Amino acid sequence: MNFHVCTLFPEMIEQGCQTSILGRASKNGLIQIETTNIRDFSTNKHMKVDDYPYGGGAGMVMQAEPVYAACEYAKQKLGEKTRVIYLTPQGNVFHQKMAEDFAKEESLIFLCGHYEGIDERVLEEVVTDYVSIGDYVLTGGELPAMVMIDAIARLVPGVLNNDVSADIESFHDNLLEYPQYTRPPVWHDKEVPEVLLSGHHARIEEWRYQCSLERTAKWRPDLLEKHKSK
Ligand code: ADE
């Protein structure tokens, strides 16, 4: 799967995505993460990409043309029909189902804004999806793009060592994950629940399901409602 990020800070994406599981997946050729520097498409002799907002107000606005040219360049590489995701606190709030939907695509383009936003006219022309990663405001779209890439890439077959684990973790079926334990069997006087040492798979599964229900009821009752109504 191809991820292409249009940004003023390509090094942020490159550094953030070259370690751990994403780094390994890139090296193995399961995913490709590329960046385009929007500044490279500046039409200004000082390589400026922002200007004052019409109508006044604080901050600067990213200009339409360099953003347009960067996105068109990415589309030329990945295909004219590639979805372009603009990261913005005004977008639809990202969740697991959205990650699953995006993971079906062969390629995705992420557009990261900075300053007070991007000229609306270019957004109207290039953006297919407006996505927020939560109700708070960050300084730019790079961290949100990385959050989305991480959540989507782990669903690509082969990216996780253990192919089943993408499916059974938190939010599958709107339940939080059950608690996990590893050796030693006693730590700080706390014992691993006996059932997990029993080797009885049906009992273990039932115990885990009950834990998931209890946790979800306690920490995310909103999710439990969704689980029940399925
Ligand atoms: N850009 C700034 N804040 C953001 C957020 N919460 N989600 C997505 N993009 C953003």
Tab-separated table of C-alpha atoms and ligand atoms in Angstrom:
chain	number	residue	atom	x	y	z
A	1	MET	CA	0.000	0.000	0.000
A	2	ASN	CA	1.257	3.503	-0.867
A	3	PHE	CA	1.038	6.451	1.515
A	4	HIS	CA	1.968	9.836	0.097
A	5	VAL	CA	2.121	12.866	2.383
A	6	CYS	CA	2.056	16.442	1.068
A	7	THR	CA	3.576	18.588	3.806
A	8	LEU	CA	5.835	21.518	4.623
A	9	PHE	CA	7.753	19.238	7.021
A	10	PRO	CA	8.620	16.017	5.159
A	11	GLU	CA	11.392	15.150	7.622
A	12	MET	CA	8.815	14.849	10.383
A	13	ILE	CA	6.963	12.121	8.458
A	14	GLU	CA	10.139	10.416	7.289
A	15	GLN	CA	11.627	10.232	10.758
A	16	GLY	CA	8.369	9.237	12.399
A	17	CYS	CA	7.653	6.400	9.998
A	18	GLN	CA	11.044	4.755	9.606
A	19	THR	CA	11.230	3.010	12.983
A	20	SER	CA	9.410	0.113	14.604
A	21	ILE	CA	6.690	-1.766	12.736
A	22	LEU	CA	6.155	0.844	10.018
A	23	GLY	CA	9.899	0.974	9.344
A	24	ARG	CA	10.067	-2.799	9.037
A	25	ALA	CA	6.998	-2.882	6.770
A	26	SER	CA	8.604	-0.274	4.500
A	27	LYS	CA	11.859	-2.220	4.317
A	28	ASN	CA	9.917	-5.383	3.489
A	29	GLY	CA	8.076	-3.572	0.699
A	30	LEU	CA	4.632	-4.083	2.249
A	31	ILE	CA	4.048	-0.331	2.423
A	32	GLN	CA	5.657	2.704	0.804
A	33	ILE	CA	5.659	6.044	2.590
A	34	GLU	CA	6.644	9.006	0.423
A	35	THR	CA	6.531	12.730	0.975
A	36	THR	CA	6.216	15.798	-1.216
A	37	ASN	CA	7.376	19.126	0.104
A	38	ILE	CA	4.690	21.678	-0.701
A	39	ARG	CA	7.361	24.390	-0.581
A	40	ASP	CA	8.998	22.861	-3.675
A	41	PHE	CA	5.916	24.060	-5.601
A	42	SER	CA	6.069	27.652	-4.400
A	43	THR	CA	5.661	30.190	-7.181
A	44	ASN	CA	7.361	32.850	-5.078
A	45	LYS	CA	11.040	33.765	-5.431
A	46	HIS	CA	11.465	33.490	-1.653
A	47	MET	CA	9.751	30.072	-1.700
A	48	LYS	CA	6.897	31.415	0.419
A	49	VAL	CA	3.742	29.320	0.495
A	50	ASP	CA	1.516	31.418	2.785
A	51	ASP	CA	-0.053	34.865	2.801
A	52	TYR	CA	-2.344	37.082	4.879
A	53	PRO	CA	-6.006	36.069	5.104
A	54	TYR	CA	-8.461	38.111	3.048
A	55	GLY	CA	-10.808	39.875	5.439
A	56	GLY	CA	-8.126	40.132	8.118
A	57	GLY	CA	-7.583	38.062	11.223
A	58	ALA	CA	-4.700	36.364	12.961
A	59	GLY	CA	-2.157	34.128	11.279
A	60	MET	CA	-1.348	33.169	7.730
A	61	VAL	CA	-3.129	30.991	5.192
A	62	MET	CA	-1.443	28.476	2.885
A	63	GLN	CA	-1.886	29.501	-0.741
A	64	ALA	CA	-3.886	27.455	-3.221
A	65	GLU	CA	-1.378	26.994	-6.035
A	66	PRO	CA	1.529	25.242	-4.262
A	67	VAL	CA	-0.909	22.950	-2.444
A	68	TYR	CA	-2.666	22.166	-5.730
A	69	ALA	CA	0.594	21.480	-7.571
A	70	ALA	CA	1.871	19.216	-4.755
A	71	CYS	CA	-1.351	17.182	-4.731
A	72	GLU	CA	-1.417	16.934	-8.542
A	73	TYR	CA	2.175	15.710	-8.477
A	74	ALA	CA	1.239	13.025	-5.936
A	75	LYS	CA	-1.784	12.028	-8.022
A	76	GLN	CA	0.379	11.722	-11.132
A	77	LYS	CA	2.494	9.207	-9.259
A	78	LEU	CA	-0.338	7.260	-7.637
A	79	GLY	CA	-3.284	7.690	-9.988
A	80	GLU	CA	-5.792	10.434	-10.685
A	81	LYS	CA	-8.510	8.746	-8.589
A	82	THR	CA	-6.436	8.449	-5.394
A	83	ARG	CA	-8.299	9.729	-2.336
A	84	VAL	CA	-6.856	12.928	-0.845
A	85	ILE	CA	-7.294	13.181	2.922
A	86	TYR	CA	-7.062	16.622	4.473
A	87	LEU	CA	-6.211	16.561	8.196
A	88	THR	CA	-8.273	19.161	10.001
A	89	PRO	CA	-10.029	19.510	13.363
A	90	GLN	CA	-13.176	20.220	11.303
A	91	GLY	CA	-13.184	16.777	9.691
A	92	ASN	CA	-14.977	13.553	10.573
A	93	VAL	CA	-13.439	12.078	13.707
A	94	PHE	CA	-11.184	9.135	12.854
A	95	HIS	CA	-12.123	5.687	14.167
A	96	GLN	CA	-11.313	2.029	13.559
A	97	LYS	CA	-14.004	1.490	10.894
A	98	MET	CA	-12.584	4.406	8.908
A	99	ALA	CA	-9.126	2.851	9.151
A	100	GLU	CA	-10.571	-0.410	7.798
A	101	ASP	CA	-12.234	1.439	4.929
A	102	PHE	CA	-9.053	3.349	3.987
A	103	ALA	CA	-6.998	0.129	4.222
A	104	LYS	CA	-8.928	-1.219	1.206
A	105	GLU	CA	-7.317	1.432	-1.023
A	106	GLU	CA	-4.139	0.779	-2.963
A	107	SER	CA	-2.864	4.320	-2.348
A	108	LEU	CA	-3.734	7.334	-0.207
A	109	ILE	CA	-2.610	10.962	-0.288
A	110	PHE	CA	-2.524	12.982	2.946
A	111	LEU	CA	-2.564	16.770	2.854
A	112	CYS	CA	-1.122	18.472	5.936
A	113	GLY	CA	-1.951	22.078	6.655
A	114	HIS	CA	-0.158	24.566	8.857
A	115	TYR	CA	-0.719	28.116	10.017
A	116	GLU	CA	-4.411	29.061	10.039
A	117	GLY	CA	-5.338	26.599	7.311
A	118	ILE	CA	-5.371	26.299	3.531
A	119	ASP	CA	-7.173	28.440	0.939
A	120	GLU	CA	-10.656	26.937	0.699
A	121	ARG	CA	-10.670	26.936	-3.115
A	122	VAL	CA	-7.958	24.319	-3.455
A	123	LEU	CA	-9.548	22.156	-0.771
A	124	GLU	CA	-12.770	22.163	-2.803
A	125	GLU	CA	-10.857	20.937	-5.847
A	126	VAL	CA	-8.586	18.253	-4.450
A	127	VAL	CA	-9.834	16.928	-1.116
A	128	THR	CA	-12.021	13.808	-1.040
A	129	ASP	CA	-12.000	13.199	2.760
A	130	TYR	CA	-11.795	15.626	5.699
A	131	VAL	CA	-10.512	13.837	8.803
A	132	SER	CA	-9.854	14.926	12.389
A	133	ILE	CA	-8.061	12.742	14.928
A	134	GLY	CA	-9.968	14.227	17.865
A	135	ASP	CA	-11.472	17.331	19.362
A	136	TYR	CA	-8.329	19.295	20.067
A	137	VAL	CA	-6.184	21.560	17.919
A	138	LEU	CA	-2.633	20.650	16.910
A	139	THR	CA	-0.050	22.846	15.199
A	140	GLY	CA	-0.248	20.952	11.919
A	141	GLY	CA	-1.513	17.890	10.112
A	142	GLU	CA	1.692	15.843	10.280
A	143	LEU	CA	1.025	14.048	13.581
A	144	PRO	CA	-2.575	13.296	12.561
A	145	ALA	CA	-1.324	11.928	9.204
A	146	MET	CA	1.121	9.667	11.066
A	147	VAL	CA	-1.615	8.505	13.420
A	148	MET	CA	-3.775	7.557	10.451
A	149	ILE	CA	-0.927	5.893	8.551
A	150	ASP	CA	-0.075	3.803	11.611
A	151	ALA	CA	-3.680	2.712	12.151
A	152	ILE	CA	-4.180	1.881	8.455
A	153	ALA	CA	-0.786	0.254	7.792
A	154	ARG	CA	-1.185	-2.258	10.627
A	155	LEU	CA	-4.255	-3.599	8.809
A	156	VAL	CA	-2.231	-4.355	5.655
A	157	PRO	CA	-1.671	-8.129	5.515
A	158	GLY	CA	1.818	-9.070	6.706
A	159	VAL	CA	2.581	-5.787	8.512
A	160	LEU	CA	1.933	-7.289	11.938
A	161	ASN	CA	3.838	-10.461	12.784
A	162	ASN	CA	0.718	-12.127	13.940
A	163	ASP	CA	-2.004	-11.749	11.337
A	164	VAL	CA	-4.897	-12.446	13.700
A	165	SER	CA	-3.937	-9.767	16.185
A	166	ALA	CA	-5.082	-6.857	13.987
A	167	ASP	CA	-8.548	-8.303	14.203
A	168	ILE	CA	-9.026	-9.212	17.832
A	169	GLU	CA	-7.658	-6.123	19.553
A	170	SER	CA	-9.491	-3.182	21.076
A	171	PHE	CA	-12.498	-1.891	19.136
A	172	HIS	CA	-13.139	-5.078	17.270
A	173	ASP	CA	-16.860	-5.471	17.852
A	174	ASN	CA	-16.756	-2.238	19.888
A	175	LEU	CA	-15.140	-3.894	22.910
A	176	LEU	CA	-11.935	-2.879	24.659
A	177	GLU	CA	-9.152	-5.424	24.885
A	178	TYR	CA	-8.923	-7.791	27.851
A	179	PRO	CA	-5.877	-7.551	30.182
A	180	GLN	CA	-2.671	-9.331	29.166
A	181	TYR	CA	-0.033	-11.040	31.353
A	182	THR	CA	3.370	-12.593	30.758
A	183	ARG	CA	6.076	-14.201	32.899
A	184	PRO	CA	6.765	-14.257	35.806
A	185	PRO	CA	3.543	-15.807	37.212
A	186	VAL	CA	3.874	-13.724	40.423
A	187	TRP	CA	5.090	-10.114	40.411
A	188	HIS	CA	4.844	-7.698	43.393
A	189	ASP	CA	2.689	-10.349	45.089
A	190	LYS	CA	0.230	-10.191	42.211
A	191	GLU	CA	-0.676	-13.495	40.612
A	192	VAL	CA	-1.606	-14.068	36.990
A	193	PRO	CA	-5.301	-15.093	36.882
A	194	GLU	CA	-5.409	-18.847	37.354
A	195	VAL	CA	-7.590	-19.486	34.307
A	196	LEU	CA	-4.800	-18.257	31.992
A	197	LEU	CA	-2.491	-20.991	33.275
A	198	SER	CA	-5.141	-23.694	32.877
A	199	GLY	CA	-4.587	-24.419	29.198
A	200	HIS	CA	-8.367	-24.625	28.845
A	201	HIS	CA	-8.958	-22.563	25.695
A	202	ALA	CA	-12.742	-22.289	25.882
A	203	ARG	CA	-12.583	-21.087	29.505
A	204	ILE	CA	-9.817	-18.624	28.646
A	205	GLU	CA	-11.831	-17.213	25.778
A	206	GLU	CA	-14.920	-16.825	27.960
A	207	TRP	CA	-12.879	-15.169	30.736
A	208	ARG	CA	-11.354	-12.737	28.232
A	209	TYR	CA	-14.735	-11.898	26.763
A	210	GLN	CA	-16.131	-11.176	30.257
A	211	CYS	CA	-13.122	-8.945	31.041
A	212	SER	CA	-13.671	-7.056	27.793
A	213	LEU	CA	-17.318	-6.511	28.651
A	214	GLU	CA	-16.479	-5.302	32.183
A	215	ARG	CA	-13.758	-2.932	31.004
A	216	THR	CA	-15.879	-1.495	28.262
A	217	ALA	CA	-18.780	-0.974	30.679
A	218	LYS	CA	-16.465	0.803	33.125
A	219	TRP	CA	-14.329	2.917	30.783
A	220	ARG	CA	-16.324	3.273	27.561
A	221	PRO	CA	-20.027	2.706	28.203
A	222	ASP	CA	-20.723	4.469	24.875
A	223	LEU	CA	-18.955	1.620	23.057
A	224	LEU	CA	-20.803	-1.036	25.022
A	225	GLU	CA	-24.106	0.353	23.747
A	226	LYS	CA	-22.851	-0.062	20.180
A	227	HIS	CA	-21.649	-3.587	20.923
A	228	LYS	CA	-25.048	-4.585	22.290
A	229	SER	CA	-26.996	-3.069	19.425
A	230	LYS	CA	-25.105	-5.144	16.824
B	1	ADE	N1	-4.783	19.649	12.513
B	1	ADE	C1	-4.772	20.334	13.660
B	1	ADE	N2	-5.459	19.699	14.622
B	1	ADE	C2	-5.928	18.543	14.062
B	1	ADE	C3	-6.712	17.469	14.527
B	1	ADE	N3	-7.183	17.418	15.775
B	1	ADE	N4	-7.010	16.488	13.666
B	1	ADE	C4	-6.567	16.526	12.401
B	1	ADE	N5	-5.828	17.517	11.894
B	1	ADE	C5	-5.506	18.524	12.710
